[in-house]
Coordinates of C-alpha atoms and ligand atoms in Angstrom, one line a residue:
M63 CA -7.3 5.2 29.7
E64 CA -4.5 5.1 27.1
R65 CA -4.8 7.1 23.9
V66 CA -2.8 6.2 20.9
L67 CA -2.3 8.1 17.6
L68 CA -2.7 6.2 14.4
V69 CA -1.3 7.9 11.3
R70 CA -2.2 6.9 7.8
Y71 CA -0.4 8.0 4.7
G72 CA -1.3 8.1 1.0
E73 CA -1.9 5.1 -1.1
I74 CA -1.0 6.1 -4.6
I75 CA 2.6 6.9 -4.1
L76 CA 3.1 3.7 -2.1
K77 CA 3.3 1.4 -5.0
G78 CA 6.2 -0.9 -5.4
L79 CA 9.7 -0.1 -4.4
N80 CA 9.1 3.5 -3.3
R81 CA 7.1 2.4 -0.4
P82 CA 9.8 1.8 2.2
I83 CA 11.6 5.0 1.2
F84 CA 8.4 6.9 1.7
E85 CA 7.6 5.2 5.0
D86 CA 11.1 5.5 6.5
A87 CA 11.2 9.2 5.6
L88 CA 7.8 9.8 7.2
M89 CA 8.8 7.9 10.4
R90 CA 12.1 9.9 10.5
N91 CA 10.3 13.2 10.1
I92 CA 7.7 12.3 12.8
R93 CA 10.5 11.3 15.2
H94 CA 12.4 14.5 14.5
R95 CA 9.3 16.7 14.9
L96 CA 8.4 15.0 18.2
R97 CA 11.9 15.0 19.6
N98 CA 10.9 17.4 22.4
E99 CA 7.6 15.8 23.2
G100 CA 8.7 13.3 25.8
K101 CA 8.8 9.6 25.5
Y102 CA 6.7 7.6 23.1
K103 CA 6.8 4.4 21.2
I104 CA 6.5 4.6 17.4
Y105 CA 6.1 1.7 15.0
K106 CA 4.4 0.8 11.8
S107 CA 2.1 -2.1 10.9
Q108 CA -0.2 -2.6 8.0
A109 CA 0.2 0.9 6.4
T110 CA -0.4 2.5 9.7
I111 CA 2.1 4.3 11.9
Y112 CA 1.3 3.9 15.7
I113 CA 2.5 6.5 18.1
E114 CA 1.9 5.5 21.8
P115 CA 2.7 8.3 24.2
A116 CA 4.3 7.2 27.4
E117 CA 3.6 10.2 29.6
G118 CA -0.1 10.9 29.8
D119 CA -2.8 12.9 28.1
D120 CA -1.2 16.3 27.7
Q121 CA 1.5 14.8 25.7
T122 CA -1.0 13.1 23.4
D123 CA -2.6 16.4 22.6
R124 CA 0.7 18.1 21.9
I125 CA 1.8 15.2 19.6
H126 CA -1.6 15.4 17.9
E127 CA -1.0 19.1 17.1
K128 CA 2.4 18.4 15.7
L129 CA 1.2 15.7 13.5
K130 CA -1.2 18.1 11.8
K131 CA 1.8 19.9 10.4
I132 CA 3.7 16.9 9.0
F133 CA 3.6 16.4 5.2
G134 CA 2.8 12.9 4.1
I135 CA 0.1 12.3 6.7
V136 CA -3.3 11.8 5.1
S137 CA -5.3 11.1 8.3
I138 CA -4.9 11.0 12.0
V139 CA -6.9 8.9 14.4
V140 CA -6.9 9.3 18.2
A141 CA -7.8 5.8 19.3
Y142 CA -8.3 4.3 22.7
K143 CA -6.3 1.3 23.5
T144 CA -7.5 -1.7 25.4
E145 CA -6.8 -5.4 25.9
K146 CA -7.4 -7.7 23.0
S147 CA -10.8 -9.1 23.9
M148 CA -14.5 -8.2 23.5
E149 CA -14.6 -7.5 27.3
G150 CA -11.8 -5.0 26.8
I151 CA -13.7 -3.2 24.1
Y152 CA -16.9 -3.1 26.2
N153 CA -15.0 -1.8 29.2
I154 CA -13.5 1.3 27.5
I155 CA -16.5 2.3 25.4
P156 CA -18.3 4.4 28.1
D157 CA -15.2 6.4 29.2
S158 CA -13.7 6.8 25.7
I159 CA -16.5 7.4 23.2
G160 CA -19.5 7.4 25.6
D161 CA -20.1 11.2 25.3
V162 CA -20.2 11.0 21.5
L163 CA -22.6 8.1 21.6
K164 CA -24.9 9.8 24.1
N165 CA -25.2 12.8 21.8
A166 CA -26.1 11.0 18.6
K167 CA -29.1 9.3 17.1
T168 CA -27.6 6.9 14.6
F169 CA -24.5 4.8 14.4
K170 CA -22.8 1.9 12.8
V171 CA -19.8 -0.3 13.7
E172 CA -16.9 -1.1 11.5
A173 CA -14.5 -3.8 12.6
K174 CA -11.1 -4.7 11.4
R175 CA -9.3 -7.8 12.5
S176 CA -5.6 -7.9 11.6
D177 CA -5.0 -10.7 14.1
K178 CA -6.5 -13.6 12.2
K179 CA -6.4 -15.8 15.3
F180 CA -8.9 -13.7 17.2
P181 CA -11.9 -16.0 17.8
L182 CA -14.5 -13.6 16.2
K183 CA -14.4 -12.6 12.5
S184 CA -15.0 -8.9 11.6
P185 CA -18.8 -9.2 10.9
Q186 CA -19.2 -10.9 14.2
I187 CA -17.2 -8.2 16.0
C188 CA -19.5 -5.6 14.4
E189 CA -22.6 -7.4 15.5
E190 CA -21.4 -7.9 19.1
V191 CA -20.1 -4.4 19.6
G192 CA -23.3 -3.0 17.9
G193 CA -25.4 -5.1 20.3
F194 CA -23.5 -3.8 23.3
I195 CA -24.0 -0.2 22.2
L196 CA -27.7 -0.7 21.5
D197 CA -28.1 -2.2 25.0
N198 CA -26.4 0.7 26.7
Y199 CA -27.4 3.7 24.6
P200 CA -31.1 3.6 24.1
N201 CA -30.9 6.9 22.2
L202 CA -29.2 5.1 19.3
T203 CA -30.4 3.1 16.3
V204 CA -28.3 1.5 13.6
D205 CA -28.0 3.2 10.2
V206 CA -25.6 1.5 7.9
H207 CA -25.9 4.0 5.1
N208 CA -25.7 7.4 6.7
P209 CA -24.8 7.1 10.4
E210 CA -23.9 10.1 12.5
V211 CA -21.2 8.1 14.3
V212 CA -19.0 5.3 13.0
V213 CA -17.6 3.3 15.8
H214 CA -14.4 1.6 14.7
A215 CA -13.2 -1.5 16.6
E216 CA -9.9 -2.8 15.5
I217 CA -8.2 -6.0 16.7
R218 CA -4.5 -5.7 16.2
D219 CA -1.6 -8.0 17.1
D220 CA -1.2 -7.0 20.7
N221 CA -4.2 -4.8 21.6
A222 CA -7.7 -3.7 20.6
F223 CA -8.5 -0.1 19.7
V224 CA -11.7 1.9 19.6
H225 CA -12.2 5.2 17.9
T226 CA -14.9 7.2 16.1
G227 CA -13.1 8.1 12.9
R228 CA -10.3 10.0 11.4
E229 CA -9.4 13.5 10.9
K230 CA -7.7 14.8 7.7
G231 CA -3.9 15.3 7.8
I232 CA -2.3 17.9 5.6
G233 CA -1.3 15.3 2.9
G234 CA 1.6 15.8 0.5
M235 CA 4.8 13.8 0.7
P236 CA 7.4 13.5 3.5
V237 CA 9.9 16.4 3.3
G238 CA 13.2 15.1 1.9
T239 CA 11.8 12.5 -0.4
G240 CA 11.9 15.0 -3.2
G241 CA 15.3 16.6 -2.8
K242 CA 16.0 20.1 -1.7
A243 CA 15.3 23.5 -3.2
A244 CA 16.3 27.1 -2.4
L245 CA 13.4 29.4 -1.7
L246 CA 13.8 33.2 -2.4
L247 CA 12.1 34.4 0.7
S248 CA 11.1 38.0 1.0
G249 CA 9.1 39.5 3.8
G250 CA 5.9 39.4 1.7
I251 CA 2.8 37.3 1.6
D252 CA 3.6 35.2 -1.4
S253 CA 7.0 33.6 -1.0
P254 CA 6.3 31.8 2.3
V255 CA 3.2 30.2 0.7
A256 CA 5.3 29.2 -2.4
G257 CA 7.8 27.5 -0.1
Y258 CA 5.0 25.7 1.7
M259 CA 3.6 24.4 -1.6
I260 CA 6.9 23.0 -2.8
A261 CA 7.8 21.5 0.6
K262 CA 4.4 19.8 0.5
R263 CA 5.6 17.8 -2.5
G264 CA 8.4 16.4 -0.4
V265 CA 11.1 19.0 -1.0
A266 CA 13.3 20.2 1.8
L267 CA 14.0 24.0 1.8
E268 CA 16.8 26.4 2.3
A269 CA 15.9 30.1 2.1
V270 CA 17.7 33.0 0.5
H271 CA 16.9 36.5 1.6
F272 CA 18.3 39.8 0.1
F273 CA 18.9 42.4 2.7
S274 CA 19.7 46.0 1.9
Y275 CA 21.0 47.5 5.1
P276 CA 20.5 50.4 5.9
Y277 CA 17.6 50.9 3.5
T278 CA 15.9 48.0 5.1
S279 CA 16.1 47.6 8.9
D280 CA 17.0 44.7 11.2
R281 CA 13.3 44.5 12.0
A282 CA 12.7 43.5 8.3
K283 CA 15.3 40.8 8.7
D284 CA 13.7 39.5 12.0
K285 CA 10.4 39.4 10.2
V286 CA 11.9 37.2 7.5
L287 CA 13.4 34.9 10.1
K288 CA 10.1 34.7 11.8
L289 CA 8.4 33.7 8.6
A290 CA 11.1 31.1 8.0
G291 CA 10.3 29.9 11.5
I292 CA 6.6 29.4 10.7
V293 CA 7.4 27.6 7.5
S294 CA 9.8 25.4 9.4
E295 CA 7.0 24.1 11.6
Y296 CA 6.0 22.2 8.5
V297 CA 9.3 21.7 6.8
G298 CA 11.7 21.1 9.6
K299 CA 15.0 23.0 10.0
I300 CA 15.6 25.8 7.4
K301 CA 18.9 27.4 6.7
V302 CA 18.4 31.1 5.9
H303 CA 21.1 32.7 3.8
V304 CA 21.0 36.5 4.2
V305 CA 22.7 38.2 1.3
P306 CA 24.0 41.7 1.6
F307 CA 22.3 43.4 -1.4
T308 CA 22.8 47.1 -0.9
E309 CA 25.9 47.6 -3.1
I310 CA 24.2 45.9 -6.1
Q311 CA 21.0 47.9 -5.7
V312 CA 22.9 51.2 -5.4
Q313 CA 25.0 50.4 -8.5
I314 CA 22.0 49.4 -10.5
R315 CA 20.3 52.6 -9.5
D316 CA 23.3 54.7 -10.4
K317 CA 24.2 53.1 -13.7
C318 CA 21.2 51.5 -15.4
P319 CA 18.1 53.1 -16.9
E320 CA 15.3 53.5 -14.3
E321 CA 12.7 51.4 -16.1
Y322 CA 14.9 48.3 -15.9
L323 CA 16.0 48.6 -12.3
T324 CA 13.6 46.0 -10.9
L325 CA 14.3 43.5 -13.7
I326 CA 18.1 43.8 -13.4
M327 CA 17.8 43.5 -9.7
R328 CA 15.7 40.3 -10.1
R329 CA 18.3 38.8 -12.4
F330 CA 21.0 39.4 -9.8
M331 CA 18.8 37.8 -7.1
M332 CA 18.3 34.7 -9.3
A333 CA 22.0 34.4 -10.2
I334 CA 23.1 34.7 -6.5
S335 CA 20.4 32.4 -5.3
E336 CA 21.5 29.8 -7.9
R337 CA 25.1 29.9 -6.6
I338 CA 24.0 29.6 -3.0
A339 CA 21.7 26.8 -4.1
R340 CA 24.5 24.8 -5.8
E341 CA 26.8 25.3 -2.8
N342 CA 24.2 23.9 -0.5
G343 CA 23.0 20.9 -2.5
C344 CA 19.8 22.5 -3.8
D345 CA 18.6 21.5 -7.2
A346 CA 15.9 24.1 -7.9
L347 CA 14.9 27.6 -7.0
V348 CA 11.4 28.5 -5.7
T349 CA 9.8 32.0 -5.9
G350 CA 6.5 33.5 -5.0
E351 CA 6.1 35.1 -8.4
N352 CA 2.5 35.3 -9.8
L353 CA 1.6 36.0 -13.4
G354 CA 0.6 39.7 -13.9
Q355 CA 0.8 40.7 -10.2
V356 CA 3.3 43.4 -10.8
A357 CA 5.3 44.8 -13.7
S358 CA 8.2 42.4 -13.0
Q359 CA 5.8 39.4 -13.2
T360 CA 4.4 39.8 -16.7
M361 CA 5.1 36.9 -19.0
L362 CA 7.9 38.7 -20.8
A363 CA 9.4 40.0 -17.5
L364 CA 9.4 36.5 -16.0
G365 CA 11.2 35.3 -19.2
V366 CA 13.9 37.9 -18.6
T367 CA 14.3 36.9 -15.0
N368 CA 14.4 33.2 -15.8
D369 CA 17.1 33.7 -18.3
A370 CA 19.5 34.6 -15.5
V371 CA 19.8 31.0 -14.3
D372 CA 20.1 27.4 -15.6
M373 CA 18.5 25.7 -12.7
P374 CA 14.8 24.9 -12.8
V375 CA 12.7 27.6 -11.2
F376 CA 9.4 26.6 -9.5
R377 CA 6.7 29.2 -9.2
P378 CA 3.9 27.4 -7.6
L379 CA 1.7 30.5 -7.2
I380 CA 1.9 31.4 -10.9
G381 CA -1.8 31.0 -11.7
L382 CA -3.5 31.8 -8.4
D383 CA -5.5 34.8 -7.5
K384 CA -4.2 37.0 -4.7
N385 CA -7.3 36.2 -2.6
D386 CA -6.4 32.5 -2.8
I387 CA -2.8 33.2 -1.8
V388 CA -4.0 35.3 1.1
E389 CA -6.3 32.5 2.3
M390 CA -3.5 30.0 2.1
A391 CA -1.2 32.4 4.0
R392 CA -3.8 32.6 6.8
D393 CA -4.2 28.8 6.9
I394 CA -0.5 28.3 7.2
G395 CA -0.1 31.0 9.8
T396 CA 2.2 33.3 7.9
F397 CA -0.2 36.1 7.0
D398 CA -0.1 38.2 10.2
T399 CA 3.7 38.3 10.1
S400 CA 3.8 39.0 6.3
I401 CA 1.7 42.1 6.7
L402 CA 3.9 43.7 9.3
P403 CA 4.9 47.0 7.8
Y404 CA 8.7 46.8 7.4
E405 CA 10.1 47.7 4.0
D406 CA 11.7 45.1 2.0
C407 CA 14.6 45.7 -0.4
C408 CA 12.4 45.8 -3.6
T409 CA 10.2 48.7 -2.4
V410 CA 13.2 50.9 -1.7
F411 CA 14.4 51.2 -5.3
T412 CA 11.2 50.9 -7.2
P413 CA 11.0 52.7 -10.6
K414 CA 8.1 54.9 -11.3
R415 CA 7.4 53.4 -14.7
P416 CA 8.9 49.9 -14.9
A417 CA 9.1 48.2 -18.2
T418 CA 6.3 45.7 -18.6
K419 CA 7.3 44.4 -22.0
P420 CA 11.1 44.2 -21.6
R421 CA 13.4 42.9 -24.3
L422 CA 15.9 40.4 -23.0
E423 CA 18.8 41.8 -25.2
K424 CA 18.3 45.3 -23.8
V425 CA 18.2 44.2 -20.2
V426 CA 21.3 42.1 -20.6
K427 CA 23.1 45.0 -22.3
Y428 CA 22.3 47.3 -19.4
Q429 CA 23.2 44.8 -16.8
Q430 CA 26.6 44.4 -18.5
L431 CA 27.3 48.0 -17.6
L432 CA 28.0 46.6 -14.2
D433 CA 30.8 44.3 -13.1
C434 CA 28.3 41.5 -12.5
E435 CA 30.7 38.7 -11.7
K436 CA 32.5 40.7 -9.0
L437 CA 29.3 42.0 -7.5
I438 CA 27.9 38.5 -7.3
E439 CA 31.0 37.1 -5.8
E440 CA 31.1 39.8 -3.2
A441 CA 27.5 39.3 -2.3
V442 CA 28.0 35.5 -1.9
A443 CA 31.1 36.1 0.2
G444 CA 29.1 38.3 2.5
V445 CA 26.3 35.8 3.2
E446 CA 25.3 35.4 6.8
T447 CA 23.6 32.0 7.4
I448 CA 21.1 31.5 10.2
I449 CA 19.4 28.2 11.0
V450 CA 15.8 28.4 12.1
Ligands
LIG227 P1 6.3 38.5 -1.8 O1 4.9 38.7 -1.3 O2 6.7 37.0 -1.7 O3 7.3 39.5 -1.3 P2 5.8 40.0 -4.1 O4 4.5 40.0 -4.7 O5 6.2 41.2 -3.3 O6 6.2 38.7 -3.4 P3 8.2 40.6 -5.7 O7 8.6 41.6 -4.7 O8 8.2 41.0 -7.1 O9 6.8 40.0 -5.4 O10 9.0 39.4 -5.6 C1 8.8 38.2 -6.3 C2 9.5 37.1 -5.7 O11 10.9 37.3 -5.6 C3 9.1 36.9 -4.2 O12 8.0 36.1 -4.1 C4 10.4 36.2 -3.7 O13 10.4 34.8 -4.0 C5 11.5 36.9 -4.4 N1 11.9 38.0 -3.6 C6 11.6 39.3 -3.7 N2 12.2 40.1 -2.8 C7 13.1 39.3 -2.2 C8 14.0 39.4 -1.1 N3 14.3 40.6 -0.6 N4 14.7 38.3 -0.7 C9 14.5 37.1 -1.3 N5 13.6 36.9 -2.3 C10 12.9 38.0 -2.7
LIG228 MG1 8.0 41.3 -2.0

């Protein structure tokens, strides 16, 4: 028995001229994500993408799992394919959806006929298939309002399909349709979630990570690469730019007042990220900042940080509670890696009493005690880029 995956995508963004761009991007992303899943046929017809695996059942399950992580997919149906006739439909019902039917009490049939030359119209198909099911599954009665099982019978151009309903996809828009942004990726809980949220709106990602060897270990770097790897299951390939940050942190520590250490450091992070972003065709920065979470994320502190760059900065977690962020991290699959105990560069040089109501002029004045341009250029020159 052949199983086929039917993928549906959102309706609202499909209006007008954007539709082909959106569909092509989604098809491309699906192909790319399934490149190691063996042979299959993929085509679209009537706002549905069909994926027909060529190599058996295992492959269908693997493809199904991958589809659950592709943005732009609103629903996924595993349908059983048969010849385009009522006989064909009757023949596969027992083996395909028979178990579901045996274990329910009520059902209804919904039919769809996109081949208008098929001899029966949709209401007749419903009636015939319903009759067949009633004859063969005496446990069932019809309930058109609130059925336990909805049997879908679809007559398409070349084949007929039977299934019992769709499963939700992760939604969003196909990655790449919204440009590309640079995610400031730490080893924490927040930034991978922030990246996921922006990618869900169709944005491809590169990542920038600040690394303070020997204050932070190679294990901290591996952790970040692992996080990038988990996010890339949804986003596709991610270039991770690892920036040597020790010299900047040491100089800030030695030359600037302690209460401003974090903020000056964050301004450097933003400025360096912006350069890397521009060099790599990214048009915005993304951070995991969250209002009020720590001293460097008060409203005034965020203002000081933001002032260091011209590019738009997206902070999709700004108004969420930590609990909600943690829940998302668990759903996405990053949480367990994020809580591994390796130090990240911010925790190494944390002031005891950070400024919570910083004045921009002051911070800028202290930052100018350093040769910022030179430090930034050296850091950018030392970037190591790893593709995950
Ligand atoms: P996270 O859980 O993402 O580490 P956080 O609550 O620890 O966030 P901060 O350490 O203040 O918050 O960092 C705020 C944001 O700055 C992070 O979400 C991330 O986007 C960025 N950031 C912090 N440290 C780094 C780093 N070492 N490399 C790259 N980006 C960083
Ligand atoms: Mg952090």
